[in-house]
Amino acid sequence: TADALGLPAPRPFAAEVSRTPTAIGGVPGHLYAPRRGGPPVLLLPGATRAGLADERVVQVARAYARAGRTLFVPALELYERRFATDDLERIVRAAVALSERPRAGGRVSLVGFSYGGSFGLVAAADPRLEGRLTHVGVFGAYHDLVGVVQALSTGVSLVDGQAIPWDVHPLAIEFLHFYALELAAPDSVAPLREALAGARDPHSLPPDARAIHAFVTNDDPGQTYALAARLPAQVRERLARFSPASVADRLTVPVVALHSTDDPAVPYAEALRLERDLDRVRLHTVELFRHVDFRARDPEAGLGLARDVARTWHFAYHLLRPQERAFSAFTGWGGREVSAQPSGADSSSSRPRVSGSRT
């Protein structure tokens, strides 16, 4: 955990790690591996411009590999802020091939950050991965894209009728408008861009573009899902295609989630929706992260810093735990497999109430 957070910590017995550009399952990416090999992990970063070279990605990948895991980070279009169906196919193919790779074979731990975690949840429901995953771990992931738009456009998430306020970051609005243009038909992109910039009357837009504009600029959270139902069919299908909520009934593997209550990029309510809709999920809540970035230099963090480090450690422990038996087979160390099935409330979470109170 200290390695992944960039905190100084001596690890004299950690494995030596190599980092190799390669392709697995026909998917290019970077492979991080200890010398002896180890149980497989597929790591999915979010929409980071630096992609595979992102310092945070390298840091987490090395930390995993030093813990005796063979880890693959695939190259995805998501890093360029694109929602590409081909990415979901890449994730599935890479996971299948990783599970069959010599010296790294076995069931795969699929771990994703931000939107990468959401893509991983969608991919995990693919029938080709049946029996190939130990679990899915996500940090700062969304559950329902319509719910994300609800919070982005109105500053409020409604979960089971209860309002959860959210402080919207200006860059998040920029991303919402960017994605709205991605959803529009090619001949509607220019007029929709003008309307979103306030340079055109939205009533003059073509009907499909007008529906998209109404959806992303609506300020009444109670109207979000009704407006989503009026979107063009291809837009509704695309929103569902990239929403874990649409495959929740087919997600049979355990899920471990970490989310910050004041996440500025993905509303905390998305974690509550995830917990509500999945049968096998363990949610850890932290407070001192900015989305997936650790704010270790906050001089007023105090006990909150120690608490969040402990909860992050629990999250990391639950990610590594299901592969204990496989790890001992690679290293020759003793160990026993521990089930990833949650067994009641997570005492490390102390989650805020759904009403939106911050505790």
GROMACS .gro file of C-alpha atoms in nm:
model
  359
    1THR     CA    1   0.000   0.000   0.000
    2ALA     CA    2   0.282   0.241   0.086
    3ASP     CA    3   0.445   0.174  -0.251
    4ALA     CA    4   0.121   0.240  -0.438
    5LEU     CA    5   0.061   0.566  -0.250
    6GLY     CA    6   0.418   0.686  -0.305
    7LEU     CA    7   0.500   0.677   0.067
    8PRO     CA    8   0.856   0.583   0.173
    9ALA     CA    9   0.867   0.233   0.321
   10PRO     CA   10   1.154  -0.018   0.336
   11ARG     CA   11   1.079  -0.350   0.160
   12PRO     CA   12   1.400  -0.556   0.177
   13PHE     CA   13   1.224  -0.880   0.079
   14ALA     CA   14   1.015  -0.742  -0.209
   15ALA     CA   15   1.051  -0.917  -0.542
   16GLU     CA   16   1.264  -0.772  -0.821
   17VAL     CA   17   1.039  -0.646  -1.098
   18SER     CA   18   1.078  -0.621  -1.475
   19ARG     CA   19   0.866  -0.396  -1.698
   20THR     CA   20   0.828  -0.514  -2.058
   21PRO     CA   21   0.626  -0.374  -2.351
   22THR     CA   22   0.438  -0.673  -2.494
   23ALA     CA   23   0.105  -0.789  -2.630
   24ILE     CA   24  -0.121  -1.033  -2.445
   25GLY     CA   25  -0.422  -1.173  -2.623
   26GLY     CA   26  -0.331  -0.946  -2.915
   27VAL     CA   27  -0.361  -0.641  -2.688
   28PRO     CA   28  -0.049  -0.423  -2.655
   29GLY     CA   29   0.053  -0.299  -2.315
   30HIS     CA   30   0.313  -0.322  -2.038
   31LEU     CA   31   0.384  -0.638  -1.839
   32TYR     CA   32   0.521  -0.605  -1.485
   33ALA     CA   33   0.653  -0.933  -1.348
   34PRO     CA   34   0.860  -1.061  -1.058
   35ARG     CA   35   1.141  -1.298  -1.154
   36ARG     CA   36   0.954  -1.609  -1.037
   37GLY     CA   37   0.627  -1.510  -1.196
   38GLY     CA   38   0.310  -1.487  -0.994
   39PRO     CA   39  -0.072  -1.484  -0.998
   40PRO     CA   40  -0.213  -1.262  -1.275
   41VAL     CA   41  -0.353  -0.911  -1.232
   42LEU     CA   42  -0.508  -0.697  -1.507
   43LEU     CA   43  -0.477  -0.327  -1.419
   44LEU     CA   44  -0.708  -0.074  -1.589
   45PRO     CA   45  -0.623   0.297  -1.538
   46GLY     CA   46  -0.878   0.570  -1.602
   47ALA     CA   47  -0.883   0.856  -1.854
   48THR     CA   48  -0.522   0.962  -1.805
   49ARG     CA   49  -0.353   1.140  -2.094
   50ALA     CA   50  -0.016   0.984  -2.006
   51GLY     CA   51  -0.169   0.637  -2.040
   52LEU     CA   52   0.076   0.356  -1.970
   53ALA     CA   53   0.346   0.607  -1.875
   54ASP     CA   54   0.138   0.779  -1.606
   55GLU     CA   55   0.351   0.794  -1.291
   56ARG     CA   56   0.061   0.676  -1.075
   57VAL     CA   57   0.001   0.377  -1.303
   58VAL     CA   58   0.367   0.277  -1.292
   59GLN     CA   59   0.374   0.321  -0.914
   60VAL     CA   60   0.071   0.097  -0.854
   61ALA     CA   61   0.185  -0.162  -1.110
   62ARG     CA   62   0.529  -0.192  -0.953
   63ALA     CA   63   0.377  -0.220  -0.606
   64TYR     CA   64   0.161  -0.511  -0.723
   65ALA     CA   65   0.452  -0.685  -0.895
   66ARG     CA   66   0.672  -0.640  -0.587
   67ALA     CA   67   0.397  -0.819  -0.394
   68GLY     CA   68   0.458  -1.123  -0.617
   69ARG     CA   69   0.196  -1.068  -0.887
   70THR     CA   70   0.232  -1.072  -1.266
   71LEU     CA   71   0.051  -0.760  -1.380
   72PHE     CA   72  -0.053  -0.640  -1.726
   73VAL     CA   73  -0.161  -0.286  -1.813
   74PRO     CA   74  -0.332  -0.282  -2.156
   75ALA     CA   75  -0.327   0.011  -2.398
   76LEU     CA   76  -0.682   0.147  -2.417
   77GLU     CA   77  -0.856   0.426  -2.607
   78LEU     CA   78  -1.006   0.529  -2.272
   79TYR     CA   79  -0.679   0.708  -2.191
   80GLU     CA   80  -0.774   0.958  -2.462
   81ARG     CA   81  -1.119   1.008  -2.303
   82ARG     CA   82  -1.290   0.787  -2.563
   83PHE     CA   83  -1.567   0.541  -2.485
   84ALA     CA   84  -1.477   0.267  -2.734
   85THR     CA   85  -1.654  -0.069  -2.747
   86ASP     CA   86  -1.324  -0.213  -2.868
   87ASP     CA   87  -1.178  -0.136  -2.523
   88LEU     CA   88  -1.426  -0.374  -2.359
   89GLU     CA   89  -1.320  -0.641  -2.607
   90ARG     CA   90  -0.953  -0.569  -2.537
   91ILE     CA   91  -1.008  -0.611  -2.162
   92VAL     CA   92  -1.181  -0.947  -2.209
   93ARG     CA   93  -0.918  -1.079  -2.450
   94ALA     CA   94  -0.632  -0.968  -2.228
   95ALA     CA   95  -0.791  -1.127  -1.920
   96VAL     CA   96  -0.848  -1.459  -2.100
   97ALA     CA   97  -0.492  -1.469  -2.233
   98LEU     CA   98  -0.344  -1.359  -1.899
   99SER     CA   99  -0.524  -1.643  -1.721
  100GLU     CA  100  -0.357  -1.890  -1.961
  101ARG     CA  101  -0.009  -1.739  -1.961
  102PRO     CA  102   0.275  -1.968  -1.842
  103ARG     CA  103   0.408  -1.878  -1.495
  104ALA     CA  104   0.121  -1.634  -1.450
  105GLY     CA  105  -0.174  -1.860  -1.519
  106GLY     CA  106  -0.479  -1.896  -1.302
  107ARG     CA  107  -0.776  -1.683  -1.218
  108VAL     CA  108  -0.718  -1.314  -1.279
  109SER     CA  109  -0.759  -1.027  -1.034
  110LEU     CA  110  -0.911  -0.743  -1.236
  111VAL     CA  111  -0.837  -0.401  -1.082
  112GLY     CA  112  -0.948  -0.066  -1.225
  113PHE     CA  113  -0.924   0.301  -1.134
  114SER     CA  114  -1.190   0.561  -1.211
  115TYR     CA  115  -1.356   0.491  -1.547
  116GLY     CA  116  -1.116   0.199  -1.597
  117GLY     CA  117  -1.281   0.031  -1.299
  118SER     CA  118  -1.623   0.079  -1.455
  119PHE     CA  119  -1.504  -0.067  -1.786
  120GLY     CA  120  -1.364  -0.361  -1.590
  121LEU     CA  121  -1.698  -0.425  -1.421
  122VAL     CA  122  -1.875  -0.428  -1.758
  123ALA     CA  123  -1.614  -0.662  -1.906
  124ALA     CA  124  -1.633  -0.894  -1.603
  125ALA     CA  125  -1.989  -0.988  -1.701
  126ASP     CA  126  -1.871  -1.126  -2.037
  127PRO     CA  127  -1.938  -1.504  -2.057
  128ARG     CA  128  -1.580  -1.563  -2.177
  129LEU     CA  129  -1.453  -1.464  -1.833
  130GLU     CA  130  -1.675  -1.709  -1.647
  131GLY     CA  131  -1.451  -1.892  -1.399
  132ARG     CA  132  -1.142  -1.689  -1.495
  133LEU     CA  133  -1.165  -1.406  -1.238
  134THR     CA  134  -1.100  -1.413  -0.865
  135HIS     CA  135  -1.269  -1.075  -0.815
  136VAL     CA  136  -1.290  -0.718  -0.945
  137GLY     CA  137  -1.140  -0.428  -0.749
  138VAL     CA  138  -1.237  -0.068  -0.829
  139PHE     CA  139  -1.131   0.272  -0.696
  140GLY     CA  140  -1.341   0.578  -0.779
  141ALA     CA  141  -1.555   0.396  -1.037
  142TYR     CA  142  -1.902   0.493  -1.155
  143HIS     CA  143  -2.194   0.250  -1.166
  144ASP     CA  144  -2.451   0.418  -1.391
  145LEU     CA  145  -2.362   0.682  -1.651
  146VAL     CA  146  -2.710   0.831  -1.628
  147GLY     CA  147  -2.652   0.874  -1.257
  148VAL     CA  148  -2.320   1.043  -1.326
  149VAL     CA  149  -2.492   1.289  -1.561
  150GLN     CA  150  -2.754   1.351  -1.294
  151ALA     CA  151  -2.486   1.463  -1.048
  152LEU     CA  152  -2.284   1.653  -1.308
  153SER     CA  153  -2.575   1.858  -1.439
  154THR     CA  154  -2.763   1.920  -1.114
  155GLY     CA  155  -2.509   1.885  -0.831
  156VAL     CA  156  -2.728   1.619  -0.668
  157SER     CA  157  -2.750   1.241  -0.688
  158LEU     CA  158  -3.077   1.069  -0.607
  159VAL     CA  159  -3.032   0.720  -0.464
  160ASP     CA  160  -3.356   0.547  -0.371
  161GLY     CA  161  -3.525   0.886  -0.355
  162GLN     CA  162  -3.272   1.041  -0.119
  163ALA     CA  163  -3.067   1.341  -0.225
  164ILE     CA  164  -2.687   1.332  -0.196
  165PRO     CA  165  -2.526   1.670  -0.278
  166TRP     CA  166  -2.209   1.674  -0.485
  167ASP     CA  167  -1.961   1.957  -0.550
  168VAL     CA  168  -1.918   1.958  -0.927
  169HIS     CA  169  -1.567   2.027  -1.055
  170PRO     CA  170  -1.556   2.261  -1.361
  171LEU     CA  171  -1.342   2.006  -1.549
  172ALA     CA  172  -1.614   1.746  -1.490
  173ILE     CA  173  -1.864   1.970  -1.671
  174GLU     CA  174  -1.613   2.006  -1.955
  175PHE     CA  175  -1.593   1.628  -1.978
  176LEU     CA  176  -1.974   1.602  -1.977
  177HIS     CA  177  -2.000   1.839  -2.273
  178PHE     CA  178  -1.716   1.658  -2.448
  179TYR     CA  179  -1.898   1.328  -2.413
  180ALA     CA  180  -2.231   1.482  -2.520
  181LEU     CA  181  -2.065   1.577  -2.848
  182GLU     CA  182  -1.934   1.220  -2.879
  183LEU     CA  183  -2.293   1.094  -2.852
  184ALA     CA  184  -2.433   1.328  -3.116
  185ALA     CA  185  -2.475   1.237  -3.482
  186PRO     CA  186  -2.192   1.380  -3.698
  187ASP     CA  187  -2.412   1.645  -3.861
  188SER     CA  188  -2.535   1.763  -3.519
  189VAL     CA  189  -2.197   1.805  -3.350
  190ALA     CA  190  -2.130   2.164  -3.461
  191PRO     CA  191  -2.474   2.307  -3.372
  192LEU     CA  192  -2.478   2.116  -3.041
  193ARG     CA  193  -2.134   2.255  -2.954
  194GLU     CA  194  -2.264   2.606  -3.018
  195ALA     CA  195  -2.572   2.547  -2.803
  196LEU     CA  196  -2.362   2.410  -2.515
  197ALA     CA  197  -2.140   2.718  -2.540
  198GLY     CA  198  -2.447   2.945  -2.523
  199ALA     CA  199  -2.399   3.068  -2.880
  200ARG     CA  200  -2.712   2.904  -3.022
  201ASP     CA  201  -3.075   2.864  -2.917
  202PRO     CA  202  -3.112   2.494  -2.823
  203HIS     CA  203  -3.468   2.499  -2.960
  204SER     CA  204  -3.318   2.537  -3.308
  205LEU     CA  205  -3.127   2.209  -3.278
  206PRO     CA  206  -3.231   1.893  -3.464
  207PRO     CA  207  -3.459   1.676  -3.243
  208ASP     CA  208  -3.191   1.421  -3.144
  209ALA     CA  209  -2.937   1.690  -3.058
  210ARG     CA  210  -3.203   1.884  -2.868
  211ALA     CA  211  -3.274   1.574  -2.656
  212ILE     CA  212  -2.903   1.537  -2.575
  213HIS     CA  213  -2.877   1.907  -2.488
  214ALA     CA  214  -3.178   1.884  -2.254
  215PHE     CA  215  -3.029   1.575  -2.087
  216VAL     CA  216  -2.688   1.725  -2.008
  217THR     CA  217  -2.804   2.078  -1.916
  218ASN     CA  218  -3.101   1.979  -1.700
  219ASP     CA  219  -3.085   2.119  -1.344
  220ASP     CA  220  -3.361   1.908  -1.184
  221PRO     CA  221  -3.228   1.572  -1.056
  222GLY     CA  222  -3.581   1.433  -1.050
  223GLN     CA  223  -3.603   1.473  -1.428
  224THR     CA  224  -3.271   1.312  -1.527
  225TYR     CA  225  -3.392   0.957  -1.586
  226ALA     CA  226  -3.706   1.077  -1.767
  227LEU     CA  227  -3.490   1.287  -2.000
  228ALA     CA  228  -3.257   0.989  -2.052
  229ALA     CA  229  -3.557   0.783  -2.166
  230ARG     CA  230  -3.622   1.042  -2.441
  231LEU     CA  231  -3.272   1.020  -2.586
  232PRO     CA  232  -3.222   0.861  -2.928
  233ALA     CA  233  -3.212   0.482  -2.909
  234GLN     CA  234  -2.847   0.461  -3.010
  235VAL     CA  235  -2.752   0.705  -2.733
  236ARG     CA  236  -2.945   0.509  -2.469
  237GLU     CA  237  -2.778   0.190  -2.588
  238ARG     CA  238  -2.435   0.350  -2.565
  239LEU     CA  239  -2.495   0.476  -2.212
  240ALA     CA  240  -2.608   0.128  -2.109
  241ARG     CA  241  -2.315  -0.038  -2.288
  242PHE     CA  242  -2.064   0.139  -2.064
  243SER     CA  243  -2.264   0.126  -1.739
  244PRO     CA  244  -2.197  -0.155  -1.490
  245ALA     CA  245  -2.558  -0.107  -1.376
  246SER     CA  246  -2.674  -0.265  -1.701
  247VAL     CA  247  -2.489  -0.592  -1.625
  248ALA     CA  248  -2.531  -0.597  -1.246
  249ASP     CA  249  -2.748  -0.910  -1.261
  250ARG     CA  250  -2.471  -1.093  -1.450
  251LEU     CA  251  -2.181  -0.994  -1.225
  252THR     CA  252  -2.120  -1.308  -1.022
  253VAL     CA  253  -1.764  -1.242  -0.899
  254PRO     CA  254  -1.692  -1.059  -0.572
  255VAL     CA  255  -1.630  -0.685  -0.602
  256VAL     CA  256  -1.409  -0.476  -0.373
  257ALA     CA  257  -1.460  -0.099  -0.401
  258LEU     CA  258  -1.284   0.208  -0.261
  259HIS     CA  259  -1.435   0.556  -0.302
  260SER     CA  260  -1.375   0.900  -0.156
  261THR     CA  261  -1.672   1.087  -0.012
  262ASP     CA  262  -1.559   1.412  -0.175
  263ASP     CA  263  -1.446   1.266  -0.506
  264PRO     CA  264  -1.457   1.560  -0.752
  265ALA     CA  265  -1.468   1.345  -1.066
  266VAL     CA  266  -1.707   1.058  -0.985
  267PRO     CA  267  -1.982   1.121  -0.725
  268TYR     CA  268  -1.974   0.908  -0.411
  269ALA     CA  269  -2.337   0.817  -0.477
  270GLU     CA  270  -2.211   0.592  -0.757
  271ALA     CA  271  -2.039   0.375  -0.497
  272LEU     CA  272  -2.366   0.354  -0.303
  273ARG     CA  273  -2.550   0.249  -0.620
  274LEU     CA  274  -2.285  -0.016  -0.680
  275GLU     CA  275  -2.322  -0.147  -0.326
  276ARG     CA  276  -2.701  -0.147  -0.356
  277ASP     CA  277  -2.716  -0.336  -0.686
  278LEU     CA  278  -2.450  -0.605  -0.641
  279ASP     CA  279  -2.485  -0.906  -0.412
  280ARG     CA  280  -2.112  -0.959  -0.350
  281VAL     CA  281  -1.952  -0.622  -0.289
  282ARG     CA  282  -1.734  -0.481  -0.011
  283LEU     CA  283  -1.720  -0.099  -0.005
  284HIS     CA  284  -1.441   0.094   0.170
  285THR     CA  285  -1.487   0.468   0.216
  286VAL     CA  286  -1.209   0.727   0.245
  287GLU     CA  287  -1.215   1.106   0.273
  288LEU     CA  288  -0.869   1.248   0.203
  289PHE     CA  289  -0.832   1.148  -0.161
  290ARG     CA  290  -0.897   1.372  -0.460
  291HIS     CA  291  -1.063   1.116  -0.685
  292VAL     CA  292  -0.781   0.855  -0.696
  293ASP     CA  293  -0.497   1.085  -0.584
  294PHE     CA  294  -0.372   1.067  -0.228
  295ARG     CA  295  -0.338   1.404  -0.049
  296ALA     CA  296  -0.054   1.303   0.182
  297ARG     CA  297   0.079   1.660   0.213
  298ASP     CA  298  -0.237   1.806   0.370
  299PRO     CA  299  -0.100   1.957   0.696
  300GLU     CA  300  -0.439   1.935   0.866
  301ALA     CA  301  -0.504   1.570   0.780
  302GLY     CA  302  -0.408   1.438   1.124
  303LEU     CA  303  -0.605   1.134   1.232
  304GLY     CA  304  -0.798   1.140   0.907
  305LEU     CA  305  -0.476   1.065   0.722
  306ALA     CA  306  -0.401   0.764   0.941
  307ARG     CA  307  -0.760   0.643   0.906
  308ASP     CA  308  -0.756   0.666   0.528
  309VAL     CA  309  -0.420   0.491   0.503
  310ALA     CA  310  -0.562   0.210   0.716
  311ARG     CA  311  -0.874   0.182   0.501
  312THR     CA  312  -0.668   0.186   0.184
  313TRP     CA  313  -0.453  -0.091   0.332
  314HIS     CA  314  -0.771  -0.295   0.396
  315PHE     CA  315  -0.875  -0.236   0.035
  316ALA     CA  316  -0.534  -0.354  -0.090
  317TYR     CA  317  -0.548  -0.654   0.142
  318HIS     CA  318  -0.885  -0.761   0.006
  319LEU     CA  319  -0.749  -0.726  -0.347
  320LEU     CA  320  -0.453  -0.955  -0.278
  321ARG     CA  321  -0.623  -1.202  -0.046
  322PRO     CA  322  -0.811  -1.421  -0.298
  323GLN     CA  323  -0.484  -1.516  -0.472
  324GLU     CA  324  -0.301  -1.629  -0.157
  325ARG     CA  325  -0.298  -1.998  -0.248
  326ALA     CA  326  -0.179  -1.926  -0.601
  327PHE     CA  327   0.090  -1.696  -0.462
  328SER     CA  328   0.219  -1.967  -0.227
  329ALA     CA  329   0.236  -2.210  -0.519
  330PHE     CA  330   0.467  -1.971  -0.707
  331THR     CA  331   0.687  -1.885  -0.408
  332GLY     CA  332   0.684  -2.213  -0.218
  333TRP     CA  333   0.564  -2.030   0.094
  334GLY     CA  334   0.288  -2.170   0.309
  335GLY     CA  335  -0.051  -2.010   0.305
  336ARG     CA  336  -0.418  -2.077   0.278
  337GLU     CA  337  -0.678  -1.948   0.042
  338VAL     CA  338  -0.922  -1.705   0.198
  339SER     CA  339  -1.264  -1.657   0.043
  340ALA     CA  340  -1.341  -1.316  -0.104
  341GLN     CA  341  -1.708  -1.351  -0.018
  342PRO     CA  342  -1.808  -1.059   0.206
  343SER     CA  343  -1.932  -1.161   0.547
  344GLY     CA  344  -2.130  -0.864   0.668
  345ALA     CA  345  -2.061  -0.494   0.716
  346ASP     CA  346  -1.712  -0.362   0.651
  347SER     CA  347  -1.590  -0.216   0.979
  348SER     CA  348  -1.325  -0.010   0.800
  349SER     CA  349  -1.574   0.193   0.600
  350SER     CA  350  -1.782   0.411   0.837
  351ARG     CA  351  -1.975   0.517   0.528
  352PRO     CA  352  -2.187   0.831   0.519
  353ARG     CA  353  -2.558   0.777   0.536
  354VAL     CA  354  -2.745   0.772   0.205
  355SER     CA  355  -2.913   1.095   0.305
  356GLY     CA  356  -2.588   1.271   0.218
  357SER     CA  357  -2.456   1.345   0.566
  358ARG     CA  358  -2.076   1.339   0.592
  359THR     CA  359  -1.945   1.147   0.891
   0.00000   0.00000   0.00000
